[in-house]
CSV table of C-alpha atoms in Angstrom, one decimal:
chain,number,residue,atom,x,y,z
J,1,MET,CA,8.2,7.2,6.1
J,2,ALA,CA,8.1,10.4,6.4
J,3,GLN,CA,5.4,13.5,6.3
J,4,SER,CA,7.2,14.4,2.7
J,5,SER,CA,8.0,12.4,-0.1
J,6,LYS,CA,10.5,12.8,-3.3
J,7,ILE,CA,8.0,11.2,-4.8
J,8,GLU,CA,6.9,13.0,-8.0
J,9,TRP,CA,3.1,11.9,-7.6
J,10,THR,CA,2.6,11.7,-4.0
J,11,GLN,CA,3.1,14.2,-1.4
J,12,ALA,CA,4.2,11.8,1.8
J,13,THR,CA,4.8,7.7,2.5
J,14,TRP,CA,3.4,5.8,5.0
J,15,ASN,CA,4.9,2.3,5.5
J,16,PRO,CA,3.0,0.2,8.5
J,17,ILE,CA,4.6,-2.7,6.8
J,18,THR,CA,8.0,-2.9,5.1
J,19,GLY,CA,9.9,-5.6,3.0
J,20,CYS,CA,8.2,-7.6,-0.1
J,21,THR,CA,9.1,-10.5,-2.1
J,22,LYS,CA,9.5,-10.8,-5.7
J,23,VAL,CA,6.8,-11.3,-8.1
J,24,SER,CA,7.6,-10.4,-11.8
J,25,PRO,CA,10.0,-8.4,-13.8
J,26,GLY,CA,9.6,-5.1,-12.5
J,27,CYS,CA,10.5,-6.5,-9.0
J,28,ALA,CA,14.4,-7.2,-10.4
J,29,HIS,CA,16.0,-4.2,-9.3
J,30,CYS,CA,13.7,-3.1,-6.7
J,31,TYR,CA,14.6,0.7,-5.0
J,32,ALA,CA,13.3,-0.4,-1.8
J,33,GLU,CA,15.0,-3.9,-1.5
J,34,THR,CA,18.3,-2.0,-2.1
J,35,MET,CA,17.9,0.3,0.1
J,36,ALA,CA,16.9,-1.7,3.3
J,37,GLU,CA,19.1,-4.3,2.5
J,38,ARG,CA,22.1,-1.9,2.9
J,39,TRP,CA,21.0,-1.9,6.9
J,40,ARG,CA,20.7,-5.4,7.3
J,41,GLY,CA,22.3,-6.7,10.4
J,42,ILE,CA,22.4,-3.2,12.0
J,43,SER,CA,21.0,-3.8,15.6
J,44,GLY,CA,18.4,-1.3,16.3
J,45,HIS,CA,18.2,-0.1,12.6
J,46,PRO,CA,14.4,-0.1,11.3
J,47,PHE,CA,15.8,-2.4,8.9
J,48,GLU,CA,18.1,-4.5,10.9
J,49,TYR,CA,16.3,-7.3,9.0
J,50,GLY,CA,17.0,-5.8,5.6
J,51,PHE,CA,13.4,-6.5,3.4
J,52,ASP,CA,12.1,-9.1,5.2
J,53,LEU,CA,8.7,-8.9,5.6
J,54,GLN,CA,7.7,-7.0,9.1
J,55,LEU,CA,4.1,-5.7,10.3
J,56,ARG,CA,4.8,-2.2,11.8
J,57,PRO,CA,1.8,-2.5,14.3
J,58,ASN,CA,3.2,1.2,16.1
J,59,ARG,CA,2.9,2.9,12.8
J,60,LEU,CA,-0.8,2.0,12.1
J,61,LYS,CA,-2.1,5.5,13.4
J,62,LEU,CA,0.6,7.6,12.2
J,63,PRO,CA,-1.7,9.2,9.6
J,64,LEU,CA,-3.7,10.6,12.3
J,65,LEU,CA,-1.0,12.3,13.1
J,66,TRP,CA,-0.8,14.6,10.4
J,67,LYS,CA,-3.4,17.2,10.6
J,68,ARG,CA,-2.8,19.2,6.7
J,69,PRO,CA,-4.5,16.9,4.1
J,70,LYS,CA,-1.8,15.2,1.8
J,71,LEU,CA,-1.5,12.5,-0.6
J,72,ILE,CA,-0.2,9.7,0.9
J,73,PHE,CA,1.5,6.8,-0.8
J,74,VAL,CA,0.9,3.3,1.4
J,75,ASN,CA,3.4,1.1,1.8
J,76,SER,CA,5.9,2.4,-0.5
J,77,MET,CA,8.6,0.0,1.0
J,78,SER,CA,6.2,-3.0,0.6
J,79,ASP,CA,2.5,-4.4,-0.6
J,80,LEU,CA,-0.6,-4.3,1.5
J,81,PHE,CA,-1.7,-7.6,-0.2
J,82,HIS,CA,1.2,-9.6,-0.1
J,83,GLU,CA,0.2,-13.2,0.8
J,84,ASN,CA,2.0,-13.0,4.0
J,85,VAL,CA,0.0,-10.0,5.6
J,86,PRO,CA,-2.8,-11.2,7.8
J,87,ASP,CA,-6.5,-10.4,6.6
J,88,ALA,CA,-6.9,-8.4,10.1
J,89,PHE,CA,-4.0,-6.2,9.8
J,90,VAL,CA,-5.4,-5.0,6.2
J,91,VAL,CA,-8.5,-4.3,8.1
J,92,LYS,CA,-6.4,-2.0,10.5
J,93,VAL,CA,-5.0,-0.2,7.9
J,94,PHE,CA,-8.1,0.4,6.3
J,95,GLU,CA,-9.4,1.3,9.6
J,96,THR,CA,-6.9,4.3,9.6
J,97,MET,CA,-7.5,5.4,6.2
J,98,ARG,CA,-11.2,5.5,6.8
J,99,GLU,CA,-10.5,7.6,10.1
J,100,ALA,CA,-7.9,9.6,8.7
J,101,SER,CA,-10.2,11.3,6.2
J,102,TRP,CA,-9.0,14.3,5.6
J,103,HIS,CA,-6.0,12.6,3.7
J,104,THR,CA,-6.2,10.7,0.3
J,105,PHE,CA,-4.2,7.6,0.2
J,106,GLN,CA,-2.6,5.8,-2.6
J,107,VAL,CA,-2.4,1.8,-2.5
J,108,LEU,CA,-0.5,0.4,-5.3
J,109,THR,CA,0.0,-3.3,-5.3
J,110,LYS,CA,0.8,-6.3,-7.7
J,111,ARG,CA,-1.4,-8.5,-6.3
J,112,THR,CA,-4.7,-7.6,-7.1
J,113,GLU,CA,-6.4,-10.8,-7.0
J,114,ARG,CA,-5.3,-10.8,-3.6
J,115,ALA,CA,-6.7,-7.2,-3.5
J,116,ARG,CA,-10.0,-8.0,-5.1
J,117,ASP,CA,-11.0,-10.8,-3.3
J,118,LEU,CA,-10.1,-9.4,0.5
J,119,THR,CA,-11.8,-6.0,-0.5
J,120,ARG,CA,-15.1,-7.9,-1.2
J,121,LYS,CA,-14.7,-8.8,2.3
J,122,LEU,CA,-14.1,-5.3,3.5
J,123,ALA,CA,-16.6,-4.2,2.0
J,124,GLU,CA,-19.3,-6.7,3.9
J,125,LEU,CA,-18.3,-4.3,6.8
J,126,ASP,CA,-18.1,-1.0,5.4
J,127,PRO,CA,-18.1,0.6,1.8
J,128,TRP,CA,-14.9,1.3,0.4
J,129,PRO,CA,-13.8,4.6,1.7
J,130,ASP,CA,-13.6,7.6,-0.9
J,131,ASN,CA,-10.4,8.8,0.4
J,132,VAL,CA,-8.4,5.6,-0.7
J,133,TRP,CA,-7.3,5.3,-4.2
J,134,MET,CA,-6.6,1.8,-5.7
J,135,GLY,CA,-3.5,1.0,-8.2
J,136,THR,CA,-1.5,-1.8,-9.8
J,137,SER,CA,1.8,-2.1,-11.3
J,138,ILE,CA,2.0,-3.2,-14.9
J,139,GLU,CA,5.6,-3.4,-16.5
J,140,ASN,CA,4.8,-5.0,-19.4
J,141,GLN,CA,2.2,-6.9,-22.1
J,142,ARG,CA,2.5,-10.3,-19.8
J,143,TRP,CA,0.7,-8.6,-16.6
J,144,VAL,CA,-2.1,-6.4,-18.2
J,145,GLN,CA,-4.6,-8.8,-16.7
J,146,ARG,CA,-3.5,-7.3,-13.2
J,147,ALA,CA,-6.3,-4.4,-14.3
J,148,ASP,CA,-9.0,-6.6,-14.8
J,149,SER,CA,-8.7,-7.5,-10.9
J,150,LEU,CA,-8.5,-3.9,-10.6
J,151,ARG,CA,-11.5,-3.0,-12.1
J,152,GLU,CA,-13.4,-5.1,-9.5
J,153,ILE,CA,-12.6,-3.0,-6.8
J,154,PRO,CA,-14.8,-0.4,-5.8
J,155,ALA,CA,-12.5,2.5,-5.3
J,156,LYS,CA,-13.6,6.2,-6.5
J,157,ILE,CA,-10.0,6.2,-8.1
J,158,ARG,CA,-8.2,3.1,-9.8
J,159,PHE,CA,-4.9,3.9,-11.3
J,160,ILE,CA,-2.1,2.0,-13.2
J,161,SER,CA,1.4,2.6,-12.8
J,162,CYS,CA,3.6,1.2,-15.8
J,163,GLU,CA,6.8,2.0,-14.0
J,164,PRO,CA,9.8,0.4,-15.0
J,165,LEU,CA,8.0,0.4,-18.1
J,166,LEU,CA,9.9,-2.7,-19.7
J,167,GLY,CA,8.2,-3.0,-22.9
J,168,PRO,CA,5.2,-2.0,-25.2
J,169,LEU,CA,1.6,-1.9,-23.4
J,170,ARG,CA,-1.6,-1.9,-25.3
J,171,LEU,CA,-4.1,-1.2,-21.9
J,172,ASN,CA,-7.9,-1.4,-22.0
J,173,LEU,CA,-8.4,1.7,-19.8
J,174,HIS,CA,-11.9,1.2,-19.4
J,175,GLY,CA,-12.5,1.9,-15.7
J,176,ILE,CA,-9.2,3.3,-15.1
J,177,HIS,CA,-8.9,6.8,-13.8
J,178,TRP,CA,-5.1,7.5,-14.1
J,179,VAL,CA,-1.7,6.2,-15.3
J,180,ILE,CA,1.3,7.0,-14.2
J,181,CYS,CA,4.8,6.2,-16.5
J,182,GLY,CA,8.2,5.9,-15.8
J,183,GLY,CA,11.6,4.5,-16.4
J,184,GLU,CA,14.1,2.5,-14.1
J,185,SER,CA,16.9,4.1,-12.4
J,186,GLY,CA,19.8,2.7,-10.8
J,187,ALA,CA,23.4,1.1,-12.0
J,188,ARG,CA,21.7,-2.3,-13.7
J,189,ALA,CA,18.6,-0.1,-15.4
J,190,ARG,CA,16.9,-1.6,-18.0
J,191,ARG,CA,16.5,1.1,-20.9
J,192,MET,CA,12.7,2.1,-21.5
J,193,ASP,CA,12.2,2.6,-25.4
J,194,PRO,CA,10.5,6.2,-25.8
J,195,SER,CA,8.2,4.9,-28.6
J,196,TRP,CA,6.3,2.5,-25.4
J,197,VAL,CA,6.2,6.0,-24.0
J,198,ARG,CA,4.4,7.9,-26.5
J,199,ASP,CA,2.1,5.1,-27.4
J,200,LEU,CA,1.1,4.7,-23.7
J,201,ARG,CA,0.4,8.4,-23.6
J,202,ASP,CA,-1.7,8.9,-26.9
J,203,GLN,CA,-3.6,5.8,-25.9
J,204,CYS,CA,-4.3,7.7,-22.9
J,205,VAL,CA,-5.3,10.9,-24.6
J,206,ALA,CA,-7.8,8.7,-26.7
J,207,ALA,CA,-9.4,7.4,-23.7
J,208,GLY,CA,-9.6,10.6,-21.7
J,209,VAL,CA,-7.5,9.3,-18.8
J,210,PRO,CA,-4.6,11.5,-17.2
J,211,PHE,CA,-1.4,10.9,-18.1
J,212,PHE,CA,1.6,11.2,-15.5
J,213,PHE,CA,4.8,10.6,-16.8
J,214,LYS,CA,7.1,10.6,-13.9
J,215,GLN,CA,11.0,9.8,-15.2
J,216,TRP,CA,12.8,8.5,-18.1
J,217,GLY,CA,15.2,6.7,-15.6
J,218,ALA,CA,18.9,6.1,-15.9
J,219,PHE,CA,18.5,6.7,-20.0
J,220,ASP,CA,17.6,9.9,-21.8
J,221,GLU,CA,15.0,9.9,-24.6
J,222,ASN,CA,18.4,9.4,-26.8
J,223,GLY,CA,19.2,6.2,-25.4
J,224,ARG,CA,22.4,7.9,-23.4
J,225,ARG,CA,23.0,6.4,-19.7
J,226,VAL,CA,23.4,9.8,-17.9
J,227,GLY,CA,21.3,9.2,-14.6
J,228,LYS,CA,18.1,9.7,-13.7
J,229,LYS,CA,18.7,13.7,-12.6
J,230,ARG,CA,20.0,14.5,-15.9
J,231,ALA,CA,17.4,12.6,-17.9
J,232,GLY,CA,14.7,14.2,-16.4
J,233,ARG,CA,10.7,13.7,-17.4
J,234,ILE,CA,10.3,16.2,-20.0
J,235,LEU,CA,8.3,14.3,-23.2
J,236,ASP,CA,8.5,15.8,-26.3
J,237,GLY,CA,9.2,19.4,-25.1
J,238,GLN,CA,6.4,18.9,-22.4
J,239,ILE,CA,6.0,17.8,-19.0
J,240,PHE,CA,3.1,15.9,-18.1
J,241,ASP,CA,2.0,15.9,-14.5
J,242,GLU,CA,-1.9,15.1,-14.9
J,243,MET,CA,-3.7,13.9,-11.9
J,244,PRO,CA,-7.3,11.7,-11.8
J,245,ARG,CA,-10.0,14.0,-11.8
J,246,LEU,CA,-12.8,12.8,-8.6
J,247,VAL,CA,-15.7,10.9,-10.2
């Protein structure tokens, strides 16, 4: 959790929950798990229990202390809609996001069915906050149905993160306002084929959806393992850092 972030498409992170469990191939080499598990067993450390799911009620009001408007990635170290997060705690997270109306919150989940069902209940209490974007991760064609549940969530901005992109994708971009794409980094990274990236970019261009290319990952455009920093994020001579248009 930090007032600044190195993640290219956000400005800060907020983790009222930490820890998660794997649900699909994109989770295999989870950077958050790798980081958290380094500290397992260290008494007093925030990740003393590694990547075990933990609610952090002491962090619930943190964004209210940040007075300058920020783009905030919610639960970069977890999933707000994990099945073991109580409904009541999700409601408290939404209460903070609604109260901190000067910020824009980016919520990303792989559990879109629970997100859809729970947010229907939330809508009975209050309308969806305009400052909360809702997104899902789709790493290969097997998981494109997550976008169908996402489309049923009444967020003003709905987005898809294709990171790590593990195969070619044909996306239905109806009702989607932003696409992020990126390759996998780390020692066990799986290579992303440049043709997958270009095809995804072209789909976004055709649909008029902003496209954000985050990184090549461990392998550069020519398939050489050079590391994330050297591989960079230039695609066909251009940096794609488009952001959603408010609708």
